Coordinates of C-alpha atoms and ligand atoms in Angstrom, one line a residue:
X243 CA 23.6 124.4 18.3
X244 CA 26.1 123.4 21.2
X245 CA 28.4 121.0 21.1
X246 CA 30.4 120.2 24.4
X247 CA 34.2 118.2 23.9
X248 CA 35.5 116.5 27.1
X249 CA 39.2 116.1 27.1
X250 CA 39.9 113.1 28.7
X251 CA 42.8 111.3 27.2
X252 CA 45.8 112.2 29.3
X253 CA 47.4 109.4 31.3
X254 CA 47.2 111.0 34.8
X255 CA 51.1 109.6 35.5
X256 CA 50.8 111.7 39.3
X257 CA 47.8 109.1 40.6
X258 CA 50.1 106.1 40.4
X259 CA 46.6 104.1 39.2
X260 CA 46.1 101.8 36.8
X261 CA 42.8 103.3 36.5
X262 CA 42.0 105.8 34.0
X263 CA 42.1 109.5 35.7
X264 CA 39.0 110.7 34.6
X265 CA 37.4 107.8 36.3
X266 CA 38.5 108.4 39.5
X267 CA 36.3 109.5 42.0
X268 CA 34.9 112.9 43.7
X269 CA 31.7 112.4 45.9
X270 CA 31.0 108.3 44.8
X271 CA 31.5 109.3 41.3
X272 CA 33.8 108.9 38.6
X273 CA 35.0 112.7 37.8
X274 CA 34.2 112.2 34.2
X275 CA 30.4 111.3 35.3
X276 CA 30.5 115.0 36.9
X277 CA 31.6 116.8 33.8
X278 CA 28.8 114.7 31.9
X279 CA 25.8 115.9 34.6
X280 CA 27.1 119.4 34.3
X281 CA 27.5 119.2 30.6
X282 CA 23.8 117.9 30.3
X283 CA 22.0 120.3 32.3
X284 CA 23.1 122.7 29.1
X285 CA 21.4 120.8 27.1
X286 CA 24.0 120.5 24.3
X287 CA 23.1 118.7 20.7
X288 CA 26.3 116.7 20.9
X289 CA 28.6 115.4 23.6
X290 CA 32.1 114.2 22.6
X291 CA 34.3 112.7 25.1
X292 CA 37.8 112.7 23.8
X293 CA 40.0 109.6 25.3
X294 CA 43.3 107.8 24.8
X295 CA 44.5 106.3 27.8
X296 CA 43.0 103.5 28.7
X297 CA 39.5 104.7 26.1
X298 CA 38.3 100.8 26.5
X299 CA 37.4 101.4 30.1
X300 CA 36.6 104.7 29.8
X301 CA 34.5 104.1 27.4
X302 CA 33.6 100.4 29.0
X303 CA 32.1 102.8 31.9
X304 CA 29.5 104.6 29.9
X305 CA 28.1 102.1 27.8
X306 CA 24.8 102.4 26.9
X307 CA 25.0 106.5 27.6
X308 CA 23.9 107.2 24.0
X309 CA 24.1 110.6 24.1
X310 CA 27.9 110.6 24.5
X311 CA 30.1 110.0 21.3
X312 CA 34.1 109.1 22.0
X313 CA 36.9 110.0 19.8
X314 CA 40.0 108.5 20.6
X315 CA 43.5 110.2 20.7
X316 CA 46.2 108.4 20.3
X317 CA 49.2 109.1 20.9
X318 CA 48.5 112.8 22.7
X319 CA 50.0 115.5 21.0
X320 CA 48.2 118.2 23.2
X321 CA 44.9 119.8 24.0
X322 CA 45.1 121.7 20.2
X323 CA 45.2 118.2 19.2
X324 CA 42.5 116.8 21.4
X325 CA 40.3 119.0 20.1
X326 CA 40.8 118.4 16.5
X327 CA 40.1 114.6 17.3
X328 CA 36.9 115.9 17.9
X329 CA 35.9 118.0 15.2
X330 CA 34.3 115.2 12.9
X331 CA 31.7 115.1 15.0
X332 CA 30.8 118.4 16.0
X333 CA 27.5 119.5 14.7
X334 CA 26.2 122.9 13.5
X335 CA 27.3 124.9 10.6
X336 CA 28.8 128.4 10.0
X337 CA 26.8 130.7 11.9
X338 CA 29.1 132.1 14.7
X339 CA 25.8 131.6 16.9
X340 CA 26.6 128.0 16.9
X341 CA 29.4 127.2 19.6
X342 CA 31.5 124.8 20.9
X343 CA 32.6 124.3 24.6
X344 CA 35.6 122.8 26.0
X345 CA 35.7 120.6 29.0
X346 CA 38.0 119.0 30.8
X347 CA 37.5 115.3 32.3
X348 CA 39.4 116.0 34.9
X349 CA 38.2 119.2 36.2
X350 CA 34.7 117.8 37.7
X351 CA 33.0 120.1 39.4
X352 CA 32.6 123.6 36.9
X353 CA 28.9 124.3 37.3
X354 CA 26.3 124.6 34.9
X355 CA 25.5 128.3 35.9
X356 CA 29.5 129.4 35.6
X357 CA 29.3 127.5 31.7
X358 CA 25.9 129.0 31.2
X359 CA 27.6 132.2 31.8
X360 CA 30.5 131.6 29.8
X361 CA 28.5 130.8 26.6
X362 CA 26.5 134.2 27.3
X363 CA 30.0 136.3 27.5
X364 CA 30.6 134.9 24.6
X365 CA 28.2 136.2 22.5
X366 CA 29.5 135.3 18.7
X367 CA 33.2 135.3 19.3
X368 CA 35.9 133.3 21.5
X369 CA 35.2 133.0 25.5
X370 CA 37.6 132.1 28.2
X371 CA 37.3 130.8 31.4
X372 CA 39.8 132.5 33.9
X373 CA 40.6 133.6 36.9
X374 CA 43.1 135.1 39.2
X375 CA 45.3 133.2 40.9
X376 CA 47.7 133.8 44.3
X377 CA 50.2 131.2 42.7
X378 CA 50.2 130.8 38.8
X379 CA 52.8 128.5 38.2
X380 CA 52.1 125.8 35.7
X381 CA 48.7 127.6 34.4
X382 CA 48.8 129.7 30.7
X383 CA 48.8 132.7 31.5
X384 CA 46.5 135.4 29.6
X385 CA 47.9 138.4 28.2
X386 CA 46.2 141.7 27.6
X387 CA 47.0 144.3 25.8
X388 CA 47.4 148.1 27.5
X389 CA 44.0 148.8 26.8
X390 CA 43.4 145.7 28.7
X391 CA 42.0 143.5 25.9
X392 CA 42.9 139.4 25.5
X393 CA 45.9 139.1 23.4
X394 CA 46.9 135.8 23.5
X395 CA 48.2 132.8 25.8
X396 CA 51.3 131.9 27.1
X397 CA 51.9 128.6 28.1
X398 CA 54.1 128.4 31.5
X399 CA 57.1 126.6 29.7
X400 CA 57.0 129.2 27.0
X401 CA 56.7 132.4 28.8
X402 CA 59.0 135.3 29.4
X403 CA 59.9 136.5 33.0
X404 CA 57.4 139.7 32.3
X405 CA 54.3 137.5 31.3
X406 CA 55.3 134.8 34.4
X407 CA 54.1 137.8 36.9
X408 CA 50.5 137.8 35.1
X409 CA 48.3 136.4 37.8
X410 CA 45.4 136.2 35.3
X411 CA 45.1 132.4 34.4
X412 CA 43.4 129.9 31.8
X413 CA 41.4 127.4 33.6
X414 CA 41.3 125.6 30.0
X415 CA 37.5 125.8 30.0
X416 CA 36.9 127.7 26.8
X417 CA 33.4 128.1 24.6
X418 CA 34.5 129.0 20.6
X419 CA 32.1 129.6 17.4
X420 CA 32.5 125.7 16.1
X421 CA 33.4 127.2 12.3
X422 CA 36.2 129.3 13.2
X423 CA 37.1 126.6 15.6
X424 CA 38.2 124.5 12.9
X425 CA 39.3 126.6 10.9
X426 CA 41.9 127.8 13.5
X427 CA 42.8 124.3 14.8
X428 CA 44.0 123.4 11.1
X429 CA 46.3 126.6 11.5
X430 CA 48.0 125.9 14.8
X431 CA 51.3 124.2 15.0
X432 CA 53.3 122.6 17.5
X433 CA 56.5 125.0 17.4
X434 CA 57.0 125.9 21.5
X435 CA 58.7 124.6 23.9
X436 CA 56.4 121.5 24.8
X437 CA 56.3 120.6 21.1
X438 CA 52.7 120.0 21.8
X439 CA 49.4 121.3 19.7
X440 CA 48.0 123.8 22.3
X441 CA 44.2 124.7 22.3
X442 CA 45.6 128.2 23.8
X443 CA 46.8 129.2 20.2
X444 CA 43.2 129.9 18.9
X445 CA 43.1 133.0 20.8
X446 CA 45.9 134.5 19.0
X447 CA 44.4 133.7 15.6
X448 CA 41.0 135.0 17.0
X449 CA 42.6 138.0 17.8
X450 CA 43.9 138.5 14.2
X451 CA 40.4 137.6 12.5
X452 CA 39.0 139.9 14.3
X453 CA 36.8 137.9 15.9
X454 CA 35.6 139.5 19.6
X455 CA 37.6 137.7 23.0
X456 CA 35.8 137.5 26.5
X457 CA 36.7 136.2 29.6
X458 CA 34.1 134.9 32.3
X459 CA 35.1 133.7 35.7
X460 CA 33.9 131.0 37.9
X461 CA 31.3 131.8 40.9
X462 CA 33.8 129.6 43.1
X463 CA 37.4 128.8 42.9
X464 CA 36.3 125.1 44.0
X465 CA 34.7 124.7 40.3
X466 CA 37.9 124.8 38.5
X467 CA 40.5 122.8 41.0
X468 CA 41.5 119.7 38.7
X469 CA 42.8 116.7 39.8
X470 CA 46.4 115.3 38.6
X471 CA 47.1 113.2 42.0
X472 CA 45.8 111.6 44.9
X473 CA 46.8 114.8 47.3
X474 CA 44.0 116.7 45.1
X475 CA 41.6 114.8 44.3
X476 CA 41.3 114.7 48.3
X477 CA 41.5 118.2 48.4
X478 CA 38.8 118.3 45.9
X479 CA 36.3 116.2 47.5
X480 CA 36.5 118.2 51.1
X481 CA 35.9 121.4 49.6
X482 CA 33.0 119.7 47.4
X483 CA 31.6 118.2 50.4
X484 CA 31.7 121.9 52.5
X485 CA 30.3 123.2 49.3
X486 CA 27.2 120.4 49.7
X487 CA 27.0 120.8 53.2
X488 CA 26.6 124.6 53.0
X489 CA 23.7 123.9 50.6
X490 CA 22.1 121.7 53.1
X491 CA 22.6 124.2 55.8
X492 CA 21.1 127.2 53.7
X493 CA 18.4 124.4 53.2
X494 CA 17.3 124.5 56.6
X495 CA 19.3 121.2 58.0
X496 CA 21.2 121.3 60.8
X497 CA 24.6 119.5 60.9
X498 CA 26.8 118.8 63.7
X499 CA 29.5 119.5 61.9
X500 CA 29.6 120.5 58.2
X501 CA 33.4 119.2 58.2
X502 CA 32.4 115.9 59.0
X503 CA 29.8 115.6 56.7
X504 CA 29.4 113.1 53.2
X505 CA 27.1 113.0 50.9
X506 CA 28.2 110.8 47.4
X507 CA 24.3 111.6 45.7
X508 CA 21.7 113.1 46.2
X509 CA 20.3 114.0 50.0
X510 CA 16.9 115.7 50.4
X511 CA 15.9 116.9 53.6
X512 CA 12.6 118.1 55.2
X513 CA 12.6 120.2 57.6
X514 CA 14.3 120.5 60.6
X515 CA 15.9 117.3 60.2
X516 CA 19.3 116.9 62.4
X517 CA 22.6 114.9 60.8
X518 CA 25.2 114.0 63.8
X519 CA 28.6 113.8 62.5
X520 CA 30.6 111.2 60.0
X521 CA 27.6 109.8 58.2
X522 CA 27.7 108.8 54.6
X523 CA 24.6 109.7 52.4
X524 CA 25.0 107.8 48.9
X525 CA 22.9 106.9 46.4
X526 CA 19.5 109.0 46.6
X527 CA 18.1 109.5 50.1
X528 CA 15.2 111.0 51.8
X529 CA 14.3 112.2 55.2
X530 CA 11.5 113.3 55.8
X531 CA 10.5 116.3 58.6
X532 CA 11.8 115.8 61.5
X533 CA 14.2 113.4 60.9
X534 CA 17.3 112.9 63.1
X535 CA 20.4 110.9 62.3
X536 CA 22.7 109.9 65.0
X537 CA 26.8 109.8 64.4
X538 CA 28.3 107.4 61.9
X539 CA 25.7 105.8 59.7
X540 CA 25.3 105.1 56.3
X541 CA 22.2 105.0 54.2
X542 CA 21.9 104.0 50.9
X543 CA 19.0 104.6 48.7
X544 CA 16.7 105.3 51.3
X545 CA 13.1 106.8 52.2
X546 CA 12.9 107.7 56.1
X547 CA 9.4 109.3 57.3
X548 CA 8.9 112.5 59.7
X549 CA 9.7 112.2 62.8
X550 CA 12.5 109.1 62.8
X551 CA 14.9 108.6 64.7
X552 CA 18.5 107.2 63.4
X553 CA 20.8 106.2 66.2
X554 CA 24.5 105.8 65.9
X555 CA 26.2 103.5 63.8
X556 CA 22.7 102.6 62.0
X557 CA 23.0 101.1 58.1
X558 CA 20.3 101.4 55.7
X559 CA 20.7 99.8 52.2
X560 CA 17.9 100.0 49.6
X561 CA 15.1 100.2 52.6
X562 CA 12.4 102.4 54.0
X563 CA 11.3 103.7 57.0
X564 CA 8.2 105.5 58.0
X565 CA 7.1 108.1 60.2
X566 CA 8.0 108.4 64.0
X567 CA 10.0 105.2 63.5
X568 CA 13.3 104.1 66.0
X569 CA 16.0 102.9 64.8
X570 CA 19.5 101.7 66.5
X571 CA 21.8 102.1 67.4
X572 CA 23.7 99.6 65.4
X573 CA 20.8 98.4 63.3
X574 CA 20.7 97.1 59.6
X575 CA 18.4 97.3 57.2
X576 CA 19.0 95.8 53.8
X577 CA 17.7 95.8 50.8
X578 CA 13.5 95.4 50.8
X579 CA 13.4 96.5 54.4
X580 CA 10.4 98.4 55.0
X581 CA 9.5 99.6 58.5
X582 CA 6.2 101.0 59.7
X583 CA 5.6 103.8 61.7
X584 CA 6.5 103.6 65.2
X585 CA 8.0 100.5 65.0
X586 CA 11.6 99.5 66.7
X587 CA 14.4 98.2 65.5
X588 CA 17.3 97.7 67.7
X589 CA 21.1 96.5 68.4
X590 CA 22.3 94.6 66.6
X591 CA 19.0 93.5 64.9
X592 CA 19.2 92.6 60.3
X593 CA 16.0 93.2 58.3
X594 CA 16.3 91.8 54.9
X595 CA 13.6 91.7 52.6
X596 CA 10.7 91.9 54.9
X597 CA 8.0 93.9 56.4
X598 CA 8.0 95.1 59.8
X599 CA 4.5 96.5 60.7
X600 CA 3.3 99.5 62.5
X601 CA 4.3 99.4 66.5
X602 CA 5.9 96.3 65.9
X603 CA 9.5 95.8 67.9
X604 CA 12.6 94.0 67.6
X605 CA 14.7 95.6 70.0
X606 CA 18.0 93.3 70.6
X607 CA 19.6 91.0 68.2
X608 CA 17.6 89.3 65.7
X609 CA 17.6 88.3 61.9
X610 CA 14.4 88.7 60.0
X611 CA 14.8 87.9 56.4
X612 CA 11.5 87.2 53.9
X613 CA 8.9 87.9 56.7
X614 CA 5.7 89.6 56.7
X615 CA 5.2 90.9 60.4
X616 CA 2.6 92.5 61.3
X617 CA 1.5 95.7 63.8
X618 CA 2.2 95.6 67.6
X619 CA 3.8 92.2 67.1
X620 CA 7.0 91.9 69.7
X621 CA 9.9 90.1 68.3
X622 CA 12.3 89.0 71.3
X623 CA 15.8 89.1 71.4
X624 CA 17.8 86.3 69.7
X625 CA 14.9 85.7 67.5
X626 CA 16.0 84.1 64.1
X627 CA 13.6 83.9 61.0
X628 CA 15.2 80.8 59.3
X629 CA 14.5 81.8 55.7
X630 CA 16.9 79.7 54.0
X631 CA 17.4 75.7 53.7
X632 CA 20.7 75.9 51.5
X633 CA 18.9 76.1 48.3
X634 CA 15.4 78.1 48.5
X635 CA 14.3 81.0 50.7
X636 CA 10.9 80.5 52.3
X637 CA 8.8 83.1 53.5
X638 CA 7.6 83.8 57.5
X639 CA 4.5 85.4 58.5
X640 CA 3.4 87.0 62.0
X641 CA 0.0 88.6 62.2
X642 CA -1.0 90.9 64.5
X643 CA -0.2 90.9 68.2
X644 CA 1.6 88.6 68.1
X645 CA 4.8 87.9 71.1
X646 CA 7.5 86.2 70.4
X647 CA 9.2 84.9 73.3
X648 CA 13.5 85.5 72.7
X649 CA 16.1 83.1 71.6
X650 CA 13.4 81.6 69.2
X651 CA 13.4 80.0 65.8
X652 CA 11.0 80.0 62.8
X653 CA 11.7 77.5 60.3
X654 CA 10.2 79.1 57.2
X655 CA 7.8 78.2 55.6
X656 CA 5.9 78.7 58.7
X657 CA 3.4 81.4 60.0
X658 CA 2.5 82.8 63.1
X659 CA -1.3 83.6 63.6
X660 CA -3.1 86.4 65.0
X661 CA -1.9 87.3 68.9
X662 CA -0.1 84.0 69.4
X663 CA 2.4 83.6 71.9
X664 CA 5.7 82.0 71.4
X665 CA 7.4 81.1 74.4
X666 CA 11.3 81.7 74.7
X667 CA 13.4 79.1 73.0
X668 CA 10.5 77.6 70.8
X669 CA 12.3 76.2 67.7
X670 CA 8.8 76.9 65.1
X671 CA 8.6 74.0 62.4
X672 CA 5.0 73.9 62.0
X673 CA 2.1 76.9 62.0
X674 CA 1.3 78.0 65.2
X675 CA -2.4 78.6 65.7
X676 CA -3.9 82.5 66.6
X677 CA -4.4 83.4 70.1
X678 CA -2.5 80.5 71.7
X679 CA 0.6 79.7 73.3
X680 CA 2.6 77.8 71.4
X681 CA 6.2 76.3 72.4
X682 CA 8.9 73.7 71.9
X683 CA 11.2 73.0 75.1
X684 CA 12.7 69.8 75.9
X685 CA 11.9 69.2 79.5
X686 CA 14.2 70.6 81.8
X687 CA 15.9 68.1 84.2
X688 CA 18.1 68.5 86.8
X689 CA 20.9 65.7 87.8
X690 CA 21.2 64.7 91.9
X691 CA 24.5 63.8 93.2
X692 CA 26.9 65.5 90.3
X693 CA 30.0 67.1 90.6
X694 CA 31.7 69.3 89.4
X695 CA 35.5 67.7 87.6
X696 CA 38.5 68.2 90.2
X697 CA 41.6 69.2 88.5
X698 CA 43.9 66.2 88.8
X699 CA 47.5 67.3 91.0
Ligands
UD1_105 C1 46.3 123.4 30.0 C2 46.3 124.7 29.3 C3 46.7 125.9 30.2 C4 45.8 125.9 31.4 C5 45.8 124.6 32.1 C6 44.7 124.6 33.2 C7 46.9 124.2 27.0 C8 48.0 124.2 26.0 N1 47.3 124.6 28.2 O1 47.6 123.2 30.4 O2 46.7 127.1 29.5 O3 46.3 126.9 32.3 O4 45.4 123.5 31.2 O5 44.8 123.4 33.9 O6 45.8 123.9 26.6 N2 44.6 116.4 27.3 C9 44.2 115.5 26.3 N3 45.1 115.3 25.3 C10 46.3 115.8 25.2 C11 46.7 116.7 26.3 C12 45.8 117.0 27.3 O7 43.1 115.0 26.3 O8 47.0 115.6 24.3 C13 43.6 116.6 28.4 C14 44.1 116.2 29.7 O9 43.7 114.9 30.0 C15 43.5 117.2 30.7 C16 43.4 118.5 29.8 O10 43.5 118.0 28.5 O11 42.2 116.8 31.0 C17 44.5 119.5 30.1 O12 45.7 118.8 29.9 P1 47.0 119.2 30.8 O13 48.1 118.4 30.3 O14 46.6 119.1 32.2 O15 47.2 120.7 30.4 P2 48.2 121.7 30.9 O16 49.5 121.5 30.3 O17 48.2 121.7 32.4
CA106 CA1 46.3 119.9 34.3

C-alpha cells in the first residue's frame, strides 16, 4: 500500500503573489497539478495534499479530483510538522512493505521513473532522494559515516563548518515505511536553530532503530529544481521545455529551434512533421505525417491531417484540419472549425463553428461562422456569413461548386445551392437557386458635369 503526501502549505513570500505557490504555473499548468500526474502514474492508494496558505483556493482548484484528500496546516511549524498533519489519513498498516512517499508541491517536475526508483531502493527501510550539488547552500546536507553509510541530516542553519563542505544534498523527496513513519514523527522535536519540526530528523531515529537508509538520485537535475520565486520558476519552465523538445526531437520531429520551442500539454507528432520557431502547442494537439507549422502560431486542442501546411502566425482553437490542407498565414480557426482536405484558408480569414469542405477556398479576408460549405466551393475575399441578428445565430449553407463573388454578404438563414454564382457585392437575404447567377447591385450611375470641391482661399 502507497500513500503519497504533497507538501504544499508554505506561503511562497519570494513570488510576491497573492496566488498560492503551488498553483503557479510550469508548462500551462499549476505546479501542484504536475506533482499530482507524476504522483498518479504510481498508482498510490491515497493521495494527501497538505495546505495552509491560501488551502481554499488550493483546494478550490481541484474540486471534484476525488482521489486527492487535503489536510490543512495551520500555522506551519515545518516539514516534520506537515507531515504529521497528514498522518490520519495515511492508509496501510504495519508491514514495513507498506510506504509512504513525500512530495513536495512545489518541486513539479520529479518523474515517475526517478520515484519509481526510489520506492525500489528503498526496499523495507527509509529512502532518500539526493544528489550532489556544485553549490549546497540552503539544502540539508546528508551525512555519512566513514564507512560511507547515511547518518543523519543537517539542516543548513544548523550545521557545523565541517558538514557545510558536504556536497551531498536532500532534495526533500523522501519514501518511509508508513508505521515507523509515525512512530518517528511523534519523537521529533523542534530544538534547532529554525525552531521548526524537520522531516529530516527521521533519518537519525531510523538510523538508531536499526532500520536500513538508502539514497536514490534523480535521472536529471531538472526534476528536483523547486520553485520559491519568479526568477525560477522561469528557469524551470525553459529547462522543462528543452527537456520536451528533446523528446520530440528523439521522436523524429524536426524543430527549428528547440530553444524557441512551447509546448503547455500534450503534442503528438507523426512523422516527419516540421515546427518553425515560437509556436505555442497547448491543450492536446495532433499533427499528423507530414505536417509543417510555420513560425509563431498557436494551436489549441487541435487535430491537423498529413500533409498540412501551417503558415506563420496561424491560430487554431478547438478545430480540425484534414489532410494536405493550407492554412495562413495569419488565419483563425475557432472553436468547431473543421476543414477538409485540400481546402484553403487564408489572411486574415475566421472560421467559427462551421464546415469548410474538401477543395473548397477562402483565401483573403472573410468571416464564416455557422456554415455548412461544401467541396470546390470558392469563397471570395471580403466575404461575410452574417450569422448573427443580435439575439439568435442562423445557420448558412453553400453546396457544391459554388463561387462566391468577394465583398459579399449572406444574411443567415439563407443557402446557397449547388454551383451558383454570386456576383461581387451581392448582399444574400433570400436563397439563391443552383446553377445560376445570382446578385444584388444597385445600378451604377455616373454624374455629368461634377466637380470636384475647391479649397476656399
Ligand atoms: C527542506 C529540507 C532540506 C532540503 C530542502 C530541499 C527540512 C527540514 N529541510 O528545506 O533538507 O534540502 O527542503 O529544498 O525538511 N512546507 C510545508 N509546511 C511547513 C514547511 C514547509 O508544507 O511547515 C512545504 C513547503 O511549502 C515546501 C516544502 O515543504 O513545499 C519544503 O519547505 P521549505 O521551507 O522550502 O524547506 P527548506 O527549509 O528549504
Ligand atoms: Ca525550498
Amino acid at each position: 500500500m502507497l500513500n503519497i503526501v504533497i507538501l504544499a502549505a508554505g506561503l511562497g513570500k519570494r513570488m510576491q503573489s497573492d496566488l498560492p505557490k503551488v498553483l503557479h504555473r510550469i508548462a500551462g499548468q499549476p505546479m501542484l497539478a504536475h506533482v499530482l500526474g507524476n504522483a498518479r502514474q504510481l498508482q498510490p492508494e491515497r493521495i494527501v495534499v497538505v495546505a495552509g496558505h491560501g488551502a481554499e483556493r488550493v483546494q478550490a482548484a481541484f474540486a471534484g479530483q476525488e482521489d486527492i484528500v487535503f489536510a490543512l496546516q495551520s500555522p506551519q511549524h515545518g516539514t516534520g510538522h506537515a507531515v504529521q498533519q497528514a498522518l490520519p489519513y495515511l492508509v496501510g498498516g504495519d508491514s514495513p512493505e507498506h510506504a509512504t512517499l513525500v512530495l513536495y508541491g512545489d518541486v513539479p517536475l520529479v518523474q515517475a521513473e526517478t520515484l519509481q526508483r526510489l520506492l525500489q531502493v528503498r526496499g523495507e527501510g527509509l529512502a532518500l532522494l539526493t544528489e550532489k550539488v556544485a553549490d549546497p547552500a540552503g539544502y540539508g546536507r546528508i551525512v555519512r559515516t566513514e564507512a560511507g553509510d547515511i547518518a543523519r541530516i543537517v539542516e543548513h542553519k544548523d550545521a557545523s563548518d565541517s558538514e557545510l563542505a558536504i556536497n551531498e544534498v536532500n532534495t526533500g523527496i523522501l519514501a518511509a515505511p508508513t508505521a515507523q513513519l509515525r512512530d518517528w514523527l511523534g519523537r521529533i522535536t523542534n530544538d534547532n536553530a529554525q525552531g521548526e519540526y524537520y522531516l529530516t530528523d527521521i533519518v537519525a531515529l531510523s538510523v538508531a532503530d536499526a532500520v536500513p537508509v538508502r539514497a536514490a538520485q534523480p535521472s536529471s537535475a531538472w526534476e528536483t529544481l523547486g520553485v520559491n520565486s519568479r526568477v525560477q520558476q522561469a528557469e524551470l519552465e525553459r529547462a522543462w521545455q528543452r527537456e520536451q523538445a528533446r523528446r520530440q526531437l528523439e521522436a523524429g520531429v524536426t524543430l527549428a529551434d528547440p530553444e524557441r520551442f512551447d509546448m503547455r500539454g500534450e503534442l503528438i507528432c507523426g512523422r516527419d512533421v516540421f515546427i518553425d520557431v515560437g509556436c505555442v502547442f497547448e491543450g492536446r494537439v495532433e499533427l499528423a505525417d507530414g505536417v509543417h507549422v510555420g513560425p509563431h502560431c498557436v494551436l489549441r486542442n487541435a487535430v491537423v491531417g498529413a500533409g498540412t501546411r501551417i503558415e506563420a502566425y496561424t491560430h487554431i482553437d478547438d478545430a480540425s484540419v484534414a489532410a494536405s490542407a493550407v492554412l495562413g498565414p495569419y488565419a483563425r480557426l475557432r472553436p468547431g472549425a473543421q476543414i477538409g482536405p485540400e481546402a484553403h484558408v487564408g489572411n486574415f480569414v475566421e472560421i467559427k463553428k462551421s464546415v469548410l469542405g474538401a477543395g473548397s477556398k477562402a483565401n483573403h479576408l472573410a468571416y464564416i461562422g455557422d456554415a455548412l460549405i461544401g467541396e470546390r466551393v470558392n469563397v471570395g475575399a471580403g466575404t461575410i456569413t452574417c450569422n448573427y441578428d443580435g439575439v439568435n445565430k442562423h445557420r448558412t449553407i453553400i453546396e457544391d461548386d459554388v463561387f462566391i463573388g468577394s465583398d459579399t454578404q449572406l444574411v443567415a438563414p439563407v443557402t446557397v445551392g449547388k454551383g451558383a454564382t454570386l456576383a461581387a457585392g451581392t448582399t444574400l437575404t433570400r436563397d439563391a437557386p443552383a446553377g445560376k447567377l445570382t446578385l444584388s447591385r444597385a445600378q451604377q450611375t455616373t454624374v455629368e458635369n461634377w466637380q470636384r470641391p475647391q479649397k476656399k482661399v
